[in-house]
Amino acid sequence: MADCCGKLRRVYQKVSVAVFRISYRWASVVLCLCCNAPADDASGLIPTMSYQRPVPIKADEQSISLGHHATIRCYDWDLDGHLDLLVGGGDGRLWLYRNNGTSQEARFQAGRPISAGDRDRWGTSYTGLVLTNLVGNALPDLAVCHTGNEVTIHKNIGSANTPKFAESGLTFRVQENCQGRFDATDWDGDGLVDLVSGSFGGKLVWNRNEGNADTPKFGPGQPFFDISLAYNSQPRILDFNQDGRLDMLLGVNWGTVSLYLNTANTTPSLNRSQLLQWSDGTNLNIRNENGDDTTPELADLDGDGVLDLISGGRNGRLFFMRGIGFPSRVESFQKLLDQHASDLGKVLRDDAAVRGQFFGSLASLQADLAGGLIPRSSREQLFQELASTMQQYPDLLGRSKADLESGPHLPLLAGQYWVVLLESLPDSVTNRKRVADVLGFQAGYRRLLIDLGVLFIDNNTATPDHLAAMHQLMMALPRAVWDVETITVAGWLGPAIKTQKIRSRSGINIFDLPLGRSENSFAGDAPRPGITDVYMICLAHELAHNMLDTVGRRTRPELYERKFEGLAQAAGPQVVYRSPKSRGIDYAATKKNFRKIGVWNGDDATWNEAWVSFFKDKKTFDRAYTRGNVQFFLNAPQEAFATLANQYFADSQLMLEFCKVRWDAGHHSNINQFLLIADYLSEQTNKVSFYVMRPGGALTVASVGLTRDPQGRITQVRSVNSTADFEYRQGSLVTGFQLQPVAR
């Protein structure tokens, strides 16, 4: 580092430790604040999704209560090595609670006002604050969000361990009704600190810093990933999982806290969220304690190396929730097994509190693994510890058939343990073999795990024929179009699964049926019956649920949109969809149409009756979808793609021919449903598989050729039985369809 930074480096190495311990406040990596060179950080802290129940934070042995709204931040105010509390009040005042405890036990003194010169109040309503460098020197400045929609920045004119702020400041406007809900961070990585604000209505807005290192200037607000989570959205920007990318915690009115992990490699993406949890695996919620409006902060206040959750709220009280790191959860699980090994089935059945501890420890581990919160360097250690537990208790954690009357939760506990063991290692065939070896999986169960990464949880009830047929079907599917980690059979696992779920990265449930039971998956106007196996077609259907609406929504968004275009076509012109159609039905416009054509009287009390009556027992709607009346899929669009699998995997060629029968009868929507699933399974190539699945699970797979136009639309399907040609005037839906049998 340059000589100009020598003294400051020594000072801010100490600051950087505090900064990391308070959620990596200034950037995704800690920088020396005078030249942006990397400083040493304290990267050993463990993030977690799981926390113990809240306890009030005390100052001078009295629970802190401002009597009105409180936002909370943690900083080492005086650089004494202990994190202090900075609180924004609901009356425009700011408070400092100094920590004169130890690194293992915080002890806060009574609060004293924070001021900027003679100014000790910023408006009379909700207030938030951040310490960060904004106006050019190497000291953290005071940024206060106040008066509904203003942020005022006061320069730090004090010293490193004695902050002092100038009375005059720079004031900027953010979104209306922000009311102190904001954070300051270099979101776009240009070296300048930006503003991210929440609001009463839930909308998040980003104001980019368009100034320079000496003078901030914030541009117009722009939507922050279109995130709007009502009400009272309170953002905290931080590198939660320590991967070098900024993530977000979002507290809301209802007492919950959501984590948005940044999953993109280049352009940031915060599209999916997951809720923080209590230690028993249930969703964290402190609304009963804080009276609404959760204001989350992370810091290690008890010195155990795990980040804790701190929050204020509407009633002005402050709460501490101890973070539970993965080492303590493994230890807790092992101790519980030691205590209850001899009567585990009975204890899990009869003692809900102990059952919550068992499943909570495993569910919390799974949540941290799924969130990428356990460092790669620690995951091998976790695997070894879990494997050692399996060696000690193979009868409890291995694959066996439990008596569901005396031990209804035993197969569920074992299954949850398998999930954590599998997810503890990065996914690879080699690691799946290691997991299978530890668990002692044999035959079909082993093949499902090693070849496909699937844990089949069935209380050891499936027959070898079940397992062989499942393996054959899943191996015949393109692996990139589905992502299922667990398959459960609720009927074989008993009633306990209704209340005690198995948490995994992704999972499906199928019916408890014998192999060989037959059904005709096609309607009566099909050219011939399509007899298939009920157990296997149920598996295909549930796997398809994980295809377009889950994996495909991310990888093939144009096909996800086409699903709704096809539903709109099948429903007819009186049912109006929003734009884009994936936003669903515009019921206001649809009701207007229904009233206009005289099928609804305008009384909201009769709407459901009119909606059902419009579609019921009408050939147009009975035959607008390849299986069932289209109204079912309008009400449950999540079933629209999965139901196509019932016919496609039973007999793909027959489904194509069936669509031609319907086309010739004037029902033109069916062929677009066939092409939707064929196009998805083709993975944008010029070939796709056709399937025939018979009772007992016997499967025939044939490769079929495709031709596409410059827009990527399928214009021809060539099988051994026929050649189908398609025309499109515009858009993605077929307007011409010819089917010619292949001469033999």
XYZ file of N, CA and C in Angstrom, residues 17 98 113 116 125 161 273 291 303 440 508 556 645 654:
42
model
N -12.315 -4.913 10.539
C -12.843 -6.042 11.307
C -14.247 -5.719 11.785
N -23.516 2.755 23.839
C -22.145 2.246 23.861
C -22.092 0.859 24.500
N -27.932 11.013 22.955
C -28.264 11.509 21.614
C -27.026 11.628 20.726
N -25.291 16.408 15.106
C -24.397 16.961 14.090
C -24.280 18.445 14.399
N -40.532 12.274 12.380
C -41.098 10.960 12.055
C -39.987 9.920 11.956
N -11.540 7.494 16.320
C -12.218 6.923 17.485
C -13.100 7.927 18.218
N -36.218 -15.147 -3.291
C -36.008 -14.878 -1.878
C -36.338 -16.115 -1.059
N -44.194 -5.318 17.101
C -45.383 -4.565 16.724
C -45.397 -4.089 15.296
N -19.803 -13.035 20.089
C -18.435 -13.474 19.889
C -18.251 -14.941 19.582
N -25.209 -46.726 2.706
C -25.409 -48.142 2.443
C -26.507 -48.420 1.442
N -40.539 -33.709 -5.277
C -41.894 -33.999 -5.718
C -42.432 -35.150 -4.878
N -35.889 -21.123 -20.221
C -36.666 -20.945 -21.462
C -37.863 -20.024 -21.191
N -47.752 -33.905 -19.966
C -46.854 -35.060 -19.835
C -47.620 -36.364 -19.752
N -49.147 -40.912 -30.623
C -50.599 -40.859 -30.521
C -51.062 -39.456 -30.158
